[in-house]
PDB file of C-alpha atoms in Angstrom:
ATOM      1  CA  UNK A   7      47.338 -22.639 -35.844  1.00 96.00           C
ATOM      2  CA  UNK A   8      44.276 -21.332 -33.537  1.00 98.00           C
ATOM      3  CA  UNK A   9      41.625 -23.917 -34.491  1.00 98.00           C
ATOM      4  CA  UNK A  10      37.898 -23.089 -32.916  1.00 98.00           C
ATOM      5  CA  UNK A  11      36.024 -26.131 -32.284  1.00 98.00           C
ATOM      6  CA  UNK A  12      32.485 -25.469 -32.104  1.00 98.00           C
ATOM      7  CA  UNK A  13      30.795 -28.057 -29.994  1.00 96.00           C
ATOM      8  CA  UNK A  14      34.142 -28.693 -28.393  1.00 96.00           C
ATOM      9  CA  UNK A  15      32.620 -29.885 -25.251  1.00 94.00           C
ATOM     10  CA  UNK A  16      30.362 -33.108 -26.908  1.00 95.00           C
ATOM     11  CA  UNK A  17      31.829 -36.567 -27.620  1.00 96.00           C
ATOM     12  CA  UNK A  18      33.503 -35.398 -30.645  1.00 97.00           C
ATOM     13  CA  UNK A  19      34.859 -32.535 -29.576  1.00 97.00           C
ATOM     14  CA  UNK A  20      35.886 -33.734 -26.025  1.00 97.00           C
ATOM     15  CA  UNK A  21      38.240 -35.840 -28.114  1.00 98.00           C
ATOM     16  CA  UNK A  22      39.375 -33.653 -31.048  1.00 98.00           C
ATOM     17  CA  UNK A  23      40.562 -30.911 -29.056  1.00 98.00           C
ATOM     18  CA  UNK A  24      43.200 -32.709 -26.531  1.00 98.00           C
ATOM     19  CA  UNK A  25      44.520 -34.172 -30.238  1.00 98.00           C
ATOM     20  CA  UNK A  26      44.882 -30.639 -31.817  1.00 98.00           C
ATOM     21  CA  UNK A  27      46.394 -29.031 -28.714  1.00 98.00           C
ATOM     22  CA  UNK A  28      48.924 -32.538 -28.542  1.00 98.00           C
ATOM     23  CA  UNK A  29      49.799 -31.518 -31.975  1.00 97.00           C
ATOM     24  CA  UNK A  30      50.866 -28.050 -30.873  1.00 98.00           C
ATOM     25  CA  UNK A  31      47.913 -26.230 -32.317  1.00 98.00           C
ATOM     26  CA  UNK A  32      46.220 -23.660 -29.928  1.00 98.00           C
ATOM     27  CA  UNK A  33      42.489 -25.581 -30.088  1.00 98.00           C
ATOM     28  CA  UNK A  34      39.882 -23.605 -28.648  1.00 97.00           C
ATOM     29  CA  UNK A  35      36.622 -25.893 -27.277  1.00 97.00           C
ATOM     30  CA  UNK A  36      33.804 -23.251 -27.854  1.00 97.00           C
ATOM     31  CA  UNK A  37      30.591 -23.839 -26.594  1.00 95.00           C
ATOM     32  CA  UNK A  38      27.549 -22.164 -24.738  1.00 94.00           C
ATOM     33  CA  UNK A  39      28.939 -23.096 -21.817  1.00 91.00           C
ATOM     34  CA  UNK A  40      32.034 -21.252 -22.391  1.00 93.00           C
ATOM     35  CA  UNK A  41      29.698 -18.497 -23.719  1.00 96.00           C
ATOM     36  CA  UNK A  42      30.181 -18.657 -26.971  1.00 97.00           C
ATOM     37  CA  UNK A  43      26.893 -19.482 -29.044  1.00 97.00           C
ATOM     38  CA  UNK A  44      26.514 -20.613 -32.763  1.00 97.00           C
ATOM     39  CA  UNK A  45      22.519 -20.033 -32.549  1.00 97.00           C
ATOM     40  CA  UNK A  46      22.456 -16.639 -30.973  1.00 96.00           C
ATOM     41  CA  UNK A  47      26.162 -15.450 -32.387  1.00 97.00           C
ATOM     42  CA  UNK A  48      27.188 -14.602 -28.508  1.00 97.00           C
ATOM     43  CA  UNK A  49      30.572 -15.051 -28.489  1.00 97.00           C
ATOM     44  CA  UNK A  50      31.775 -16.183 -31.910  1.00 97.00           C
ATOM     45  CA  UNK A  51      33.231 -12.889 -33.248  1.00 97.00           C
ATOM     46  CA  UNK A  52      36.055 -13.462 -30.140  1.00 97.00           C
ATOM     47  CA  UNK A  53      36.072 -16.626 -30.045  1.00 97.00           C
ATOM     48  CA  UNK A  54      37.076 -16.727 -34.043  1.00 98.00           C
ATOM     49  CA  UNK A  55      39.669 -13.611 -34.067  1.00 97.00           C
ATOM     50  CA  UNK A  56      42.714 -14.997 -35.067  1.00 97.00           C
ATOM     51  CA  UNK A  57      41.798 -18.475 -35.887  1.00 98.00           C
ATOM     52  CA  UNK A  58      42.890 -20.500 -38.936  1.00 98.00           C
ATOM     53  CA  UNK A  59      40.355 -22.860 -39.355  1.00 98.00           C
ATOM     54  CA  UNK A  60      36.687 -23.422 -37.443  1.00 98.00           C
ATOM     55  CA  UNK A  61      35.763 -27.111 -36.195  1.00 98.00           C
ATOM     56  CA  UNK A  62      31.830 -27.572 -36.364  1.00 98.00           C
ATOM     57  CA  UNK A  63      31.148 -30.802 -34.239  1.00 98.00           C
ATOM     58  CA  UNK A  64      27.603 -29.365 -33.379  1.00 96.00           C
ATOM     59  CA  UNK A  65      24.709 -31.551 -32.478  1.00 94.00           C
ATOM     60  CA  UNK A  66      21.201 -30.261 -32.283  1.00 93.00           C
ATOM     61  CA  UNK A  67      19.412 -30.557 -28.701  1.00 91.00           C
ATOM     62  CA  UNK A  68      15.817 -31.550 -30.200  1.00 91.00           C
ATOM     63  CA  UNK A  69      15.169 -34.280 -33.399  1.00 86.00           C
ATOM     64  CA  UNK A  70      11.865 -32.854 -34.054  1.00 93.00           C
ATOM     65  CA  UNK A  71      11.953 -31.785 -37.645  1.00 94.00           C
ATOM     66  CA  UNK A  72      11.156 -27.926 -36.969  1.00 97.00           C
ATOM     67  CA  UNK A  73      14.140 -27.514 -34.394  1.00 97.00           C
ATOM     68  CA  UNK A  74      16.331 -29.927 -36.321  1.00 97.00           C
ATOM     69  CA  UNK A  75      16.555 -28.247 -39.815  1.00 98.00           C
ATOM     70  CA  UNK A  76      16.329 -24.237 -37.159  1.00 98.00           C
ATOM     71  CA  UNK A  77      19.530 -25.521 -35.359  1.00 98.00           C
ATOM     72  CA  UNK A  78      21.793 -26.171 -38.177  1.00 98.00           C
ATOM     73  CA  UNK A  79      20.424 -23.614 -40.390  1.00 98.00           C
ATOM     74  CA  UNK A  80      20.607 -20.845 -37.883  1.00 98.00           C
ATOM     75  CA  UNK A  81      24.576 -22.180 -36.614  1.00 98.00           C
ATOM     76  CA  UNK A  82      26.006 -22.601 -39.951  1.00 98.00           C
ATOM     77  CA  UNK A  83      25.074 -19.456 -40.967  1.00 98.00           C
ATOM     78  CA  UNK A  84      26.425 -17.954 -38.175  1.00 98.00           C
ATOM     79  CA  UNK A  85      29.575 -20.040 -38.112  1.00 98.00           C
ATOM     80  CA  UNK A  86      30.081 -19.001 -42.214  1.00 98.00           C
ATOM     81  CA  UNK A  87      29.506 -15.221 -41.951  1.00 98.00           C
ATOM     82  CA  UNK A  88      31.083 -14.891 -38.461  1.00 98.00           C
ATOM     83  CA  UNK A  89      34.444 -16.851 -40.263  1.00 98.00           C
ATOM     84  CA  UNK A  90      34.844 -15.254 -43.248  1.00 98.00           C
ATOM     85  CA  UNK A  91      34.735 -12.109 -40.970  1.00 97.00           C
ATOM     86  CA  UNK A  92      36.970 -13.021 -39.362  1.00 98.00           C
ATOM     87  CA  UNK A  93      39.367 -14.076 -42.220  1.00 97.00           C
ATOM     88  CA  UNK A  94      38.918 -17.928 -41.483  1.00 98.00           C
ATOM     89  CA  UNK A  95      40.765 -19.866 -43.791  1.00 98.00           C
ATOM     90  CA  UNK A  96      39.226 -23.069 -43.431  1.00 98.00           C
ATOM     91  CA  UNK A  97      35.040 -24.269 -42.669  1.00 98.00           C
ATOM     92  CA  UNK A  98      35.052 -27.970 -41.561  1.00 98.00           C
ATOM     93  CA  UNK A  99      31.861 -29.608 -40.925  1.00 98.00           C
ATOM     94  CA  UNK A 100      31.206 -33.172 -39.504  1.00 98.00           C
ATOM     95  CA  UNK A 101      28.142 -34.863 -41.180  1.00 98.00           C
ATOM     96  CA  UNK A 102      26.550 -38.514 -41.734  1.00 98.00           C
ATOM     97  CA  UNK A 103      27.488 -40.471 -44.763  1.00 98.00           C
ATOM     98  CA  UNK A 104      24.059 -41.409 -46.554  1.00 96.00           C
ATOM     99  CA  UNK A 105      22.788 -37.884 -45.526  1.00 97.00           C
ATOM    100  CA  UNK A 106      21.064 -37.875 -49.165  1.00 96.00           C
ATOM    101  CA  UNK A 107      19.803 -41.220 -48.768  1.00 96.00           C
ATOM    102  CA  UNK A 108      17.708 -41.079 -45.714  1.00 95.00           C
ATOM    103  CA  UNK A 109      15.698 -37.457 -46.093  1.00 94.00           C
ATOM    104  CA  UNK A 110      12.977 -39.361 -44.924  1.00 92.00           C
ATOM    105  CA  UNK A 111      13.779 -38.093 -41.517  1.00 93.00           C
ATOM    106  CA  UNK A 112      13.953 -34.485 -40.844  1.00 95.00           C
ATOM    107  CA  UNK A 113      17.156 -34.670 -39.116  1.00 96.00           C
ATOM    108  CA  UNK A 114      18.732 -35.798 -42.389  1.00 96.00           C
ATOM    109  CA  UNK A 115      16.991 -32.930 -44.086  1.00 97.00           C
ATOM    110  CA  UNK A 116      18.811 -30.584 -41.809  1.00 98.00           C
ATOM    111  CA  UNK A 117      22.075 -32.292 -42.159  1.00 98.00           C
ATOM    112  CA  UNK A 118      21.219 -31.590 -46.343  1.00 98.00           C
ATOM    113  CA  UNK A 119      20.555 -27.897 -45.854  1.00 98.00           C
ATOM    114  CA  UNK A 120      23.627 -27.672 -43.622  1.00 98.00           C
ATOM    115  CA  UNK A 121      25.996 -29.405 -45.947  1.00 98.00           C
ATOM    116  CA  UNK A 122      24.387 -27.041 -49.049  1.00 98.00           C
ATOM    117  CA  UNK A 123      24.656 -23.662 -47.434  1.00 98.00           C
ATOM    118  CA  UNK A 124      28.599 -24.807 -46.836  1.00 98.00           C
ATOM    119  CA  UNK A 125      29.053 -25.856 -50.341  1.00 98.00           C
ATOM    120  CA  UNK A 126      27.043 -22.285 -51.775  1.00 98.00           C
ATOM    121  CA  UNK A 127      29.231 -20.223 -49.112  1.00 97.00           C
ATOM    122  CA  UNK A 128      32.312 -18.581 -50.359  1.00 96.00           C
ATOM    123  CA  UNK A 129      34.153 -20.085 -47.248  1.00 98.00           C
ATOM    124  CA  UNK A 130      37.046 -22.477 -48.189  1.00 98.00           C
ATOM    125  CA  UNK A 131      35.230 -26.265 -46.712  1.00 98.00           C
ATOM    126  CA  UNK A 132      35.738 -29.622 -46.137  1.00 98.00           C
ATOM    127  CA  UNK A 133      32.365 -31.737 -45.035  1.00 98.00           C
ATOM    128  CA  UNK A 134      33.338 -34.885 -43.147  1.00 98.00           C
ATOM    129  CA  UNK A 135      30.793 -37.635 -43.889  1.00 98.00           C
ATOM    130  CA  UNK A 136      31.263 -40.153 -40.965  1.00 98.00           C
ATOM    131  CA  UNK A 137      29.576 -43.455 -40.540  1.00 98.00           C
ATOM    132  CA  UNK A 138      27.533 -44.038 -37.118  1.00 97.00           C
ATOM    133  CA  UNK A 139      29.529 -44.472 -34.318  1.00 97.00           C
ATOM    134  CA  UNK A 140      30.448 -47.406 -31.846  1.00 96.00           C
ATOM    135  CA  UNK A 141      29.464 -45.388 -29.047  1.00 94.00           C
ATOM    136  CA  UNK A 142      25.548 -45.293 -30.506  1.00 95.00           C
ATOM    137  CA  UNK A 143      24.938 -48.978 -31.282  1.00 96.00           C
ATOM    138  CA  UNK A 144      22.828 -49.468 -27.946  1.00 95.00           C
ATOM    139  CA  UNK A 145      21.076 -46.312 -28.456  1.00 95.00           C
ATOM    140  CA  UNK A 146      19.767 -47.810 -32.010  1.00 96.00           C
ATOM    141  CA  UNK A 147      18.393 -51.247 -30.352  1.00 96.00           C
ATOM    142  CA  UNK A 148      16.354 -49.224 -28.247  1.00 96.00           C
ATOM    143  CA  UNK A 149      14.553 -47.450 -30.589  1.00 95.00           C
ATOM    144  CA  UNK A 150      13.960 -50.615 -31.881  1.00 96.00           C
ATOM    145  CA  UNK A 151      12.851 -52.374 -29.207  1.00 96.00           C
ATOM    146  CA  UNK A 152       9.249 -53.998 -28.502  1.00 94.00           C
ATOM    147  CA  UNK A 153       8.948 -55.406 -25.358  1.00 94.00           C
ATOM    148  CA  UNK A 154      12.298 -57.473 -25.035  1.00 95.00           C
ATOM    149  CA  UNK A 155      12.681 -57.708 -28.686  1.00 96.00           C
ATOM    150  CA  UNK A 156      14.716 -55.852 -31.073  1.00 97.00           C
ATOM    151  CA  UNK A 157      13.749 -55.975 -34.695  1.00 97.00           C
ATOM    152  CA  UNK A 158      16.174 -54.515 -36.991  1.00 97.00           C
ATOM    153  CA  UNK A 159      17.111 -54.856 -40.669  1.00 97.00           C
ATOM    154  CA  UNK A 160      20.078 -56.904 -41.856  1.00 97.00           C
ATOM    155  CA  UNK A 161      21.212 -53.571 -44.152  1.00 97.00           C
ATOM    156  CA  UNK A 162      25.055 -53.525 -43.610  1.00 98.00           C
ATOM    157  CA  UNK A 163      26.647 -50.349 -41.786  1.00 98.00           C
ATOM    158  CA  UNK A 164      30.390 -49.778 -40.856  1.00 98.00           C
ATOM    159  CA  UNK A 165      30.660 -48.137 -37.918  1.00 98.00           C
ATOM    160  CA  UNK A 166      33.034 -46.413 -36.016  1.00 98.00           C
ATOM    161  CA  UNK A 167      34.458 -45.444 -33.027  1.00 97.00           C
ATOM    162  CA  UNK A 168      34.413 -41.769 -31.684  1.00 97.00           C
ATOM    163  CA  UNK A 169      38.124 -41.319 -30.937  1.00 97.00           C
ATOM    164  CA  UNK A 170      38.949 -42.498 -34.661  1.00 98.00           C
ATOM    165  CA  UNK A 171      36.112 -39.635 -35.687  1.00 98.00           C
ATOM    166  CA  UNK A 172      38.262 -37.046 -34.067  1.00 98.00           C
ATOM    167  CA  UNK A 173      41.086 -38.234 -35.105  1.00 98.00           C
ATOM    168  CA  UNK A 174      39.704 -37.992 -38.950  1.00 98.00           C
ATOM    169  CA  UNK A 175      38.508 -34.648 -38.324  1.00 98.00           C
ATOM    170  CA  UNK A 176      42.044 -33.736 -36.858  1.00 98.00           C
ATOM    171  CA  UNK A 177      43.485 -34.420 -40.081  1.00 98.00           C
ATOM    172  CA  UNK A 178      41.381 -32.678 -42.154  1.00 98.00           C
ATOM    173  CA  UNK A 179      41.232 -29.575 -39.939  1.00 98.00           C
ATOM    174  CA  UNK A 180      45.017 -29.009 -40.284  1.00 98.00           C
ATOM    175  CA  UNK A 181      45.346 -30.205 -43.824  1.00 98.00           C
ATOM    176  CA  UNK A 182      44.482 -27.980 -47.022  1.00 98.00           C
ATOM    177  CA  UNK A 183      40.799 -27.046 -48.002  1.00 98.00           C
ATOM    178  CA  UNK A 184      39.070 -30.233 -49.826  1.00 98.00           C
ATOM    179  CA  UNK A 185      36.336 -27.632 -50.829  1.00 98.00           C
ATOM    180  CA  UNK A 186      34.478 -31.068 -51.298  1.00 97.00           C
ATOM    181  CA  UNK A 187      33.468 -34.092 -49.366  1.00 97.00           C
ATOM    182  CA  UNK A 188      35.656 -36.062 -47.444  1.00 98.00           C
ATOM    183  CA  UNK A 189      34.036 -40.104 -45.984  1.00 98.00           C
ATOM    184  CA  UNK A 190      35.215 -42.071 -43.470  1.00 98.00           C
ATOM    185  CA  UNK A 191      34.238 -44.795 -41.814  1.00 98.00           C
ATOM    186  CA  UNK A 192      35.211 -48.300 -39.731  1.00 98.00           C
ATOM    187  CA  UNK A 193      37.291 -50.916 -41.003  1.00 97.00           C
ATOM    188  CA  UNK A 194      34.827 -53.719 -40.866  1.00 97.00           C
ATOM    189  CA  UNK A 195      30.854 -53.727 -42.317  1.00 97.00           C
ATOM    190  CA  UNK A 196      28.196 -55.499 -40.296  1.00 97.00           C
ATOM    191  CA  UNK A 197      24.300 -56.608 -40.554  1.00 98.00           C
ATOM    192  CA  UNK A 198      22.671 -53.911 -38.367  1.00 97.00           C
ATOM    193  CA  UNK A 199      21.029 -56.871 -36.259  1.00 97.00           C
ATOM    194  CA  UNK A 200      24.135 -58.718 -36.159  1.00 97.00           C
ATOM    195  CA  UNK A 201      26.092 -55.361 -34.960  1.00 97.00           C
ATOM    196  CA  UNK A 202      23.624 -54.887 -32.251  1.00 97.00           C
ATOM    197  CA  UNK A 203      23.434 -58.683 -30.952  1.00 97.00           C
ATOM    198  CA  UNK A 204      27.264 -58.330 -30.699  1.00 96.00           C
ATOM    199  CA  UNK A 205      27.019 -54.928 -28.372  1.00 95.00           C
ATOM    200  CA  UNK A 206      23.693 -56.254 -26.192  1.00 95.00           C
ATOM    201  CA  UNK A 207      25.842 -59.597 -25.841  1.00 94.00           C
ATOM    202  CA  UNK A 208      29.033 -57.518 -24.766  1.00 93.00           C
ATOM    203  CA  UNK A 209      26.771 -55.373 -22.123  1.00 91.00           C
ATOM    204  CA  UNK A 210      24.747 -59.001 -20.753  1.00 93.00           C
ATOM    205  CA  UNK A 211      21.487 -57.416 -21.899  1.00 94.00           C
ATOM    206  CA  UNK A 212      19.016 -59.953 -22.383  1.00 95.00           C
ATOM    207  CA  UNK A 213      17.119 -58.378 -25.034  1.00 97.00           C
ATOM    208  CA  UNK A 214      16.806 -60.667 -28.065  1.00 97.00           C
ATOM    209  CA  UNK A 215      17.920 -59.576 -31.697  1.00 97.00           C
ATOM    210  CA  UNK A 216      15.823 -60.341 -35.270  1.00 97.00           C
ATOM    211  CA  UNK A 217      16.388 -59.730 -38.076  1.00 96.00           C
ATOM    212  CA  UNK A 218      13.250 -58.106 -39.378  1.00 95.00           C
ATOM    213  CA  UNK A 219      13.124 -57.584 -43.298  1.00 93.00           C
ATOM    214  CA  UNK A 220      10.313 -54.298 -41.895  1.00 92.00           C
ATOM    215  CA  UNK A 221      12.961 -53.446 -39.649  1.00 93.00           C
ATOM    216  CA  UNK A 222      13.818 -50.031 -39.415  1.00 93.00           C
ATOM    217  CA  UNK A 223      16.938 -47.342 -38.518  1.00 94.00           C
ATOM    218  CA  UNK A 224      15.650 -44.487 -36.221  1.00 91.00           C
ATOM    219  CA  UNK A 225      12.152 -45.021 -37.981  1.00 88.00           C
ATOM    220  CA  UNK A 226      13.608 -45.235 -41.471  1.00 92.00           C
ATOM    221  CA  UNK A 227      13.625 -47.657 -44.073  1.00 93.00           C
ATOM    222  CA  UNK A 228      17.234 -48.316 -45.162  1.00 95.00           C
ATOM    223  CA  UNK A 229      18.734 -50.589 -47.710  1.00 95.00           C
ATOM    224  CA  UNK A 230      21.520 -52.690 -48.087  1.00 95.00           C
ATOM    225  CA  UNK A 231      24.236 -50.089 -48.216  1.00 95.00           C
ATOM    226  CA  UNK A 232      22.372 -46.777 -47.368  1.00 96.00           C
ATOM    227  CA  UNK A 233      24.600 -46.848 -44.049  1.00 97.00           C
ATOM    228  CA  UNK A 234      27.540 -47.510 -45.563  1.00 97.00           C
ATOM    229  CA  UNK A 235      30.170 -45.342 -47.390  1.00 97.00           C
ATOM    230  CA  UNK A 236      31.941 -45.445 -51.250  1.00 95.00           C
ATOM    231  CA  UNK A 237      34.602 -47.161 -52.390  1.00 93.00           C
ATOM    232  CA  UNK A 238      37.003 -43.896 -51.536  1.00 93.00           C
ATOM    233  CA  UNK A 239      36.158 -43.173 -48.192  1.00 97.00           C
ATOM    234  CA  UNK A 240      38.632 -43.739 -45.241  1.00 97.00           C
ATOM    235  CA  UNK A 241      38.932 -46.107 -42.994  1.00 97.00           C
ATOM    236  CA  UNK A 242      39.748 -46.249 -39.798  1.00 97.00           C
ATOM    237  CA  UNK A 243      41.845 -49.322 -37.430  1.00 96.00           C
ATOM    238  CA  UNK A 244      39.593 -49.803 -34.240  1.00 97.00           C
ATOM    239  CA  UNK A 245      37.666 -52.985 -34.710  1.00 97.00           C
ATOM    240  CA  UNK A 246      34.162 -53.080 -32.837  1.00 97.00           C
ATOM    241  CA  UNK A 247      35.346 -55.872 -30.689  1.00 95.00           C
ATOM    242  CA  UNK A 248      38.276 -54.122 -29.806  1.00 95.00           C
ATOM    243  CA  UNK A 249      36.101 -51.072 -28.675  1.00 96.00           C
ATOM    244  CA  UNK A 250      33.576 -53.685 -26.950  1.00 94.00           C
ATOM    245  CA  UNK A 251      36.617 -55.058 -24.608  1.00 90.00           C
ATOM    246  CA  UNK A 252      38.205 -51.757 -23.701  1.00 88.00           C
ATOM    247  CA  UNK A 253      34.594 -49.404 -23.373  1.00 75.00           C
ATOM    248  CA  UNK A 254      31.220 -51.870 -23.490  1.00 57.00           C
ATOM    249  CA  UNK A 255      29.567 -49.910 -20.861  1.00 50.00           C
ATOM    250  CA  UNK A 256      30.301 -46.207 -22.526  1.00 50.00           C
ATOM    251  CA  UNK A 257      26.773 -45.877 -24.223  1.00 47.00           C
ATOM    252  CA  UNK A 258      25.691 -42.487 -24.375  1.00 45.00           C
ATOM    253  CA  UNK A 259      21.782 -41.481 -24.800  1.00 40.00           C
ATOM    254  CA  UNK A 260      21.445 -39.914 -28.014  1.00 40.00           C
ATOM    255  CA  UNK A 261      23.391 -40.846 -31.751  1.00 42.00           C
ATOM    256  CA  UNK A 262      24.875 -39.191 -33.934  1.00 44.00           C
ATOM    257  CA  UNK A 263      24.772 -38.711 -37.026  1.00 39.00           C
TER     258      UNK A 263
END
């Protein structure tokens, strides 16, 4: 199958499309820099001719809640009436499990509207909620830092690493339509403190953990299991240790969802 990832060039997509084109499937890593555009529509109408299925691994550039909730309005749209133009057969979209529980933050808000317009399209979907990734743990203790403290809650979250994100997102993109919601997440649930006192201790950072009951995830109150996903959800094998030994010093700047 032609599969278009859109956003093909990000950690996600950096990793999903080397699995898709392993599996014999012609994967196509769209992005502005390969002039193809889900804000402006440059691009997408070639990009898409031909193609089974559409990828959307997008992140937005800016967090601030005007340009968050723009951005994935703007590209979804695009990405649903440029597909079904182009006869796509199937709209998969990577999103944050507990979207609906943290709309607190504007981000989440966006991820909301995004899921929604997929679900109201006529476009056959699947919308991959994915727990936070390995690769962000870092980037969470320093929002969280004061001075050389880092107060976070003990809420429990099961992250995961990015590989075993594309991976997921490889099976769904050449499986059938779940025109529903698909979860996955990591194999093993932590205390947010504890999670990042394991990572700063992996990377020699001297920063010291608490566990603050006021604590907060990217500015948000959480509780015990907002972070984490249902009882159906799918799990994935790499343990956090694991990715720890083989990667503890691959921490990019900005997470997920």
């Amino acid at each position: 199958m032609k599969i278009v990832v859109i956003g093909g060039t990000g950690l996600i997509g950096s990793k999903l499309v080397p699995k898709l084109r392993e599996q014999g499937h012609e994967a196509v890593a769209a992005s502005p820099n390969s002039g193809v555009n889900s804000i402006t529509g440059e691009g997408l109408a070639n990009a898409l001719k031909g193609a089974s299925v559409v990828v959307d691994v997008t992140n937005s550039p800016s967090w601030e809640d005007a340009a968050v909730m723009t951005f994935f309005e703007t590209s979804t749209r695009n990405l649903l009436a440029y597909g079904a133009a182009a006869g796509v057969k199937h709209h998969v979209a990577l999103s944050v499990v507990g979207t609906e529980r943290m709309l607190g933050s504007g981000f989440f808000r966006a991820k909301m509207a995004q899921e929604n317009l997929i679900k109201a399209s006529s476009n056959p979907y699947t919308i991959i909620r994915a727990t936070q990734f390995f690769e962000f743990v870092k980037a969470i203790a320093d929002y969280s830092t004061e001075g050389n403290k880092v107060r976070l809650p003990s809420a429990l979250i099961q992250p995961m690493a990015a590989d075993d994100v594309a991976s997921a997102a490889a099976r769904v993109a050449t499986g059938a339509p779940a025109n529903g919601m698909v979860e996955v997440g990591g194999p093993e649930k932590f205390p947010l403190d504890e999670l990042a006192r394991q990572c700063l201790a992996a990377l020699k950072d001297p920063r010291e953990v608490v566990a603050d009951p006021k604590g907060r995830y990217y500015g948000m109150e959480i509780s015990e299991n907002t972070l984490v996903p249902g009882d159906g959800a799918r799990l994935s094998e790499t343990r956090f240790e694991t990715w720890l030994n083989q990667s503890a010093n691959q921490t990019p700047r900005v997470a997920n969802a």
